[in-house]
CSV table of C-alpha atoms in Angstrom, one decimal:
chain,number,residue,atom,x,y,z
A,1,UNK,CA,-3.1,0.0,-19.8
A,2,UNK,CA,-0.6,2.8,-19.1
A,3,UNK,CA,-1.5,6.0,-17.2
A,4,UNK,CA,0.9,8.5,-18.7
A,5,UNK,CA,-0.7,11.7,-19.1
A,6,UNK,CA,-3.7,13.6,-18.1
A,7,UNK,CA,-5.7,13.0,-14.7
A,8,UNK,CA,-8.1,10.3,-14.2
A,9,UNK,CA,-10.3,10.2,-11.8
A,10,UNK,CA,-11.9,7.1,-9.8
A,11,UNK,CA,-12.8,9.1,-6.4
A,12,UNK,CA,-15.6,8.4,-4.8
A,13,UNK,CA,-16.2,5.2,-6.3
A,14,UNK,CA,-17.2,1.8,-4.7
A,15,UNK,CA,-15.8,-2.0,-5.5
A,16,UNK,CA,-18.3,-3.6,-3.5
A,17,UNK,CA,-17.9,-7.4,-4.9
A,18,UNK,CA,-16.6,-7.4,-8.6
A,19,UNK,CA,-12.9,-8.9,-9.8
A,20,UNK,CA,-11.4,-5.8,-11.2
A,21,UNK,CA,-7.9,-5.9,-12.5
A,22,UNK,CA,-4.8,-3.2,-12.8
A,23,UNK,CA,-2.6,-5.8,-13.8
A,24,UNK,CA,0.4,-5.1,-15.6
A,25,UNK,CA,-0.8,-1.1,-15.4
A,26,UNK,CA,1.8,1.3,-15.9
A,27,UNK,CA,1.6,4.5,-13.9
A,28,UNK,CA,4.4,6.7,-15.3
A,29,UNK,CA,3.0,10.1,-15.1
A,30,UNK,CA,-0.2,12.4,-14.4
A,31,UNK,CA,-2.6,12.1,-11.7
A,32,UNK,CA,-4.8,8.8,-11.0
A,33,UNK,CA,-6.9,10.0,-8.1
A,34,UNK,CA,-8.8,6.8,-6.1
A,35,UNK,CA,-9.4,9.3,-3.2
A,36,UNK,CA,-12.7,8.9,-1.5
A,37,UNK,CA,-12.9,4.9,-2.7
A,38,UNK,CA,-14.6,2.3,-0.7
A,39,UNK,CA,-13.3,-1.1,-1.3
A,40,UNK,CA,-16.1,-3.1,0.5
A,41,UNK,CA,-16.0,-6.6,-1.2
A,42,UNK,CA,-14.8,-8.3,-4.4
A,43,UNK,CA,-10.9,-8.6,-5.4
A,44,UNK,CA,-8.9,-5.3,-7.0
A,45,UNK,CA,-5.6,-6.8,-8.8
A,46,UNK,CA,-2.9,-4.4,-9.1
A,47,UNK,CA,-1.1,-7.0,-10.4
A,48,UNK,CA,2.6,-6.6,-11.6
A,49,UNK,CA,1.7,-2.8,-11.7
A,50,UNK,CA,4.6,-0.2,-12.3
A,51,UNK,CA,4.4,2.9,-10.1
A,52,UNK,CA,6.9,4.4,-12.1
A,53,UNK,CA,6.0,8.4,-11.8
A,54,UNK,CA,2.9,10.7,-11.7
A,55,UNK,CA,1.0,10.8,-8.6
A,56,UNK,CA,-1.5,7.8,-7.5
A,57,UNK,CA,-3.7,8.5,-4.9
A,58,UNK,CA,-5.9,6.4,-2.6
A,59,UNK,CA,-6.5,8.8,0.2
A,60,UNK,CA,-9.2,8.9,2.6
A,61,UNK,CA,-10.2,5.4,1.0
A,62,UNK,CA,-11.9,3.2,2.9
A,63,UNK,CA,-10.7,-0.6,2.6
A,64,UNK,CA,-13.5,-2.3,4.8
A,65,UNK,CA,-13.8,-5.9,3.2
A,66,UNK,CA,-12.4,-7.9,0.2
A,67,UNK,CA,-9.3,-8.1,-0.9
A,68,UNK,CA,-6.9,-5.5,-2.8
A,69,UNK,CA,-3.3,-6.8,-4.2
A,70,UNK,CA,-0.5,-5.3,-5.0
A,71,UNK,CA,1.2,-8.7,-6.0
A,72,UNK,CA,4.7,-7.8,-7.4
A,73,UNK,CA,3.9,-4.3,-7.7
A,74,UNK,CA,6.9,-2.1,-8.0
A,75,UNK,CA,6.8,1.1,-6.5
A,76,UNK,CA,9.9,3.1,-8.2
A,77,UNK,CA,8.9,6.3,-8.8
A,78,UNK,CA,6.5,9.4,-8.4
A,79,UNK,CA,4.1,9.6,-5.3
A,80,UNK,CA,1.7,7.1,-4.2
A,81,UNK,CA,-0.2,8.0,-1.2
A,82,UNK,CA,-2.9,6.0,0.8
A,83,UNK,CA,-2.8,9.2,3.4
A,84,UNK,CA,-5.7,9.1,5.4
A,85,UNK,CA,-7.0,5.9,4.3
A,86,UNK,CA,-9.0,3.9,6.5
A,87,UNK,CA,-8.4,0.2,7.0
A,88,UNK,CA,-11.5,-1.5,8.5
A,89,UNK,CA,-12.0,-4.7,7.3
A,90,UNK,CA,-10.5,-7.0,4.6
A,91,UNK,CA,-7.3,-7.7,3.4
A,92,UNK,CA,-4.4,-5.6,1.5
A,93,UNK,CA,-1.5,-7.6,0.3
A,94,UNK,CA,1.9,-6.4,-1.0
A,95,UNK,CA,3.4,-9.7,-1.9
A,96,UNK,CA,6.7,-9.7,-3.5
A,97,UNK,CA,6.3,-5.7,-4.1
A,98,UNK,CA,9.4,-3.8,-4.4
A,99,UNK,CA,9.7,-0.2,-3.0
A,100,UNK,CA,12.9,1.5,-4.7
A,101,UNK,CA,12.2,4.9,-5.4
A,102,UNK,CA,8.9,6.1,-4.8
A,103,UNK,CA,7.6,8.4,-2.4
A,104,UNK,CA,5.1,5.7,-0.5
A,105,UNK,CA,3.0,7.4,2.4
A,106,UNK,CA,0.5,5.8,4.7
A,107,UNK,CA,0.7,9.2,6.5
A,108,UNK,CA,-2.5,9.4,9.3
A,109,UNK,CA,-3.9,6.2,8.2
A,110,UNK,CA,-6.3,4.5,10.3
A,111,UNK,CA,-5.6,0.9,10.6
A,112,UNK,CA,-8.9,-0.2,13.2
A,113,UNK,CA,-9.6,-4.2,11.4
A,114,UNK,CA,-8.3,-5.9,8.8
A,115,UNK,CA,-5.1,-7.2,7.5
A,116,UNK,CA,-2.0,-5.5,5.8
A,117,UNK,CA,0.6,-7.2,5.0
A,118,UNK,CA,3.9,-7.4,2.7
A,119,UNK,CA,5.2,-11.1,2.4
A,120,UNK,CA,8.5,-11.1,0.5
A,121,UNK,CA,8.3,-7.3,-0.4
A,122,UNK,CA,11.8,-5.3,-0.8
A,123,UNK,CA,12.3,-2.0,1.0
A,124,UNK,CA,15.7,-1.1,-0.9
A,125,UNK,CA,15.2,2.8,-1.6
A,126,UNK,CA,12.7,5.6,-1.8
A,127,UNK,CA,10.3,6.5,1.3
A,128,UNK,CA,7.7,4.5,2.8
A,129,UNK,CA,6.2,6.7,5.6
A,130,UNK,CA,3.7,5.6,8.1
A,131,UNK,CA,3.8,9.3,10.2
A,132,UNK,CA,0.8,9.4,12.3
A,133,UNK,CA,-0.5,6.3,11.2
A,134,UNK,CA,-2.9,4.4,13.9
A,135,UNK,CA,-3.0,0.6,14.3
A,136,UNK,CA,-5.9,0.1,16.9
A,137,UNK,CA,-7.4,-3.3,16.2
A,138,UNK,CA,-5.9,-3.6,12.4
A,139,UNK,CA,-2.9,-5.8,11.7
A,140,UNK,CA,0.1,-4.3,9.7
A,141,UNK,CA,2.8,-7.2,8.8
A,142,UNK,CA,6.3,-6.7,8.1
A,143,UNK,CA,7.1,-10.0,9.4
A,144,UNK,CA,8.1,-11.9,6.3
A,145,UNK,CA,9.6,-9.0,4.3
A,146,UNK,CA,12.7,-9.9,1.6
A,147,UNK,CA,14.8,-6.5,2.0
A,148,UNK,CA,14.3,-4.4,5.2
A,149,UNK,CA,17.9,-2.6,4.6
A,150,UNK,CA,15.4,0.5,3.5
A,151,UNK,CA,13.1,0.8,6.3
A,152,UNK,CA,9.9,2.6,6.3
A,153,UNK,CA,10.1,5.5,8.4
A,154,UNK,CA,7.4,5.1,11.4
A,155,UNK,CA,7.3,7.7,14.3
A,156,UNK,CA,5.4,5.2,17.1
A,157,UNK,CA,7.3,5.7,20.2
A,158,UNK,CA,6.5,1.8,20.9
A,159,UNK,CA,5.6,-0.7,18.0
A,160,UNK,CA,1.8,-0.9,18.4
A,161,UNK,CA,0.3,-4.4,19.2
A,162,UNK,CA,-0.9,-5.1,15.6
A,163,UNK,CA,2.2,-4.1,14.2
A,164,UNK,CA,4.6,-7.1,13.2
A,165,UNK,CA,8.3,-6.1,11.9
A,166,UNK,CA,10.8,-8.4,10.7
A,167,UNK,CA,13.2,-10.2,13.3
A,168,UNK,CA,16.6,-8.2,13.5
A,169,UNK,CA,18.6,-10.4,11.4
A,170,UNK,CA,16.5,-9.6,8.4
A,171,UNK,CA,17.5,-6.0,8.0
A,172,UNK,CA,19.6,-6.7,4.7
A,173,UNK,CA,18.3,-9.6,2.7
């Protein structure tokens, strides 16, 4: 599928047990809203999705169970927001995802449970930010990134207990 204009709204939907595939989807312009969506079970796949323009928003979404996978997703342009989302359970994976030019924000996000990880992800450009994000009970794992040359923006005075950052020698893989 290709979203190249207009507005598509999934806001307020609940994904509670099915498998849903947005695999190989291109988000190149327009506005796609997953605002206030609840992910409470099942599997949602954004496998090899290309976020190259427009605006995709998961703002105020609640990730409470199941799995949401952004495996091989490319964030190369546009804006993707997870702002004010709540991660209280389940797993969200950014396996081998590439952050090279988009603005991706997790600003004000609540990581109170579940696991969000970025194995083999590449942070080589754009801006990924976690300003005002709180990690109190959840896990945010960057320990196995492939490229940390353009690291995300954090505003924590100290790294929270549930956050794993890459080893110091992994800043320009």
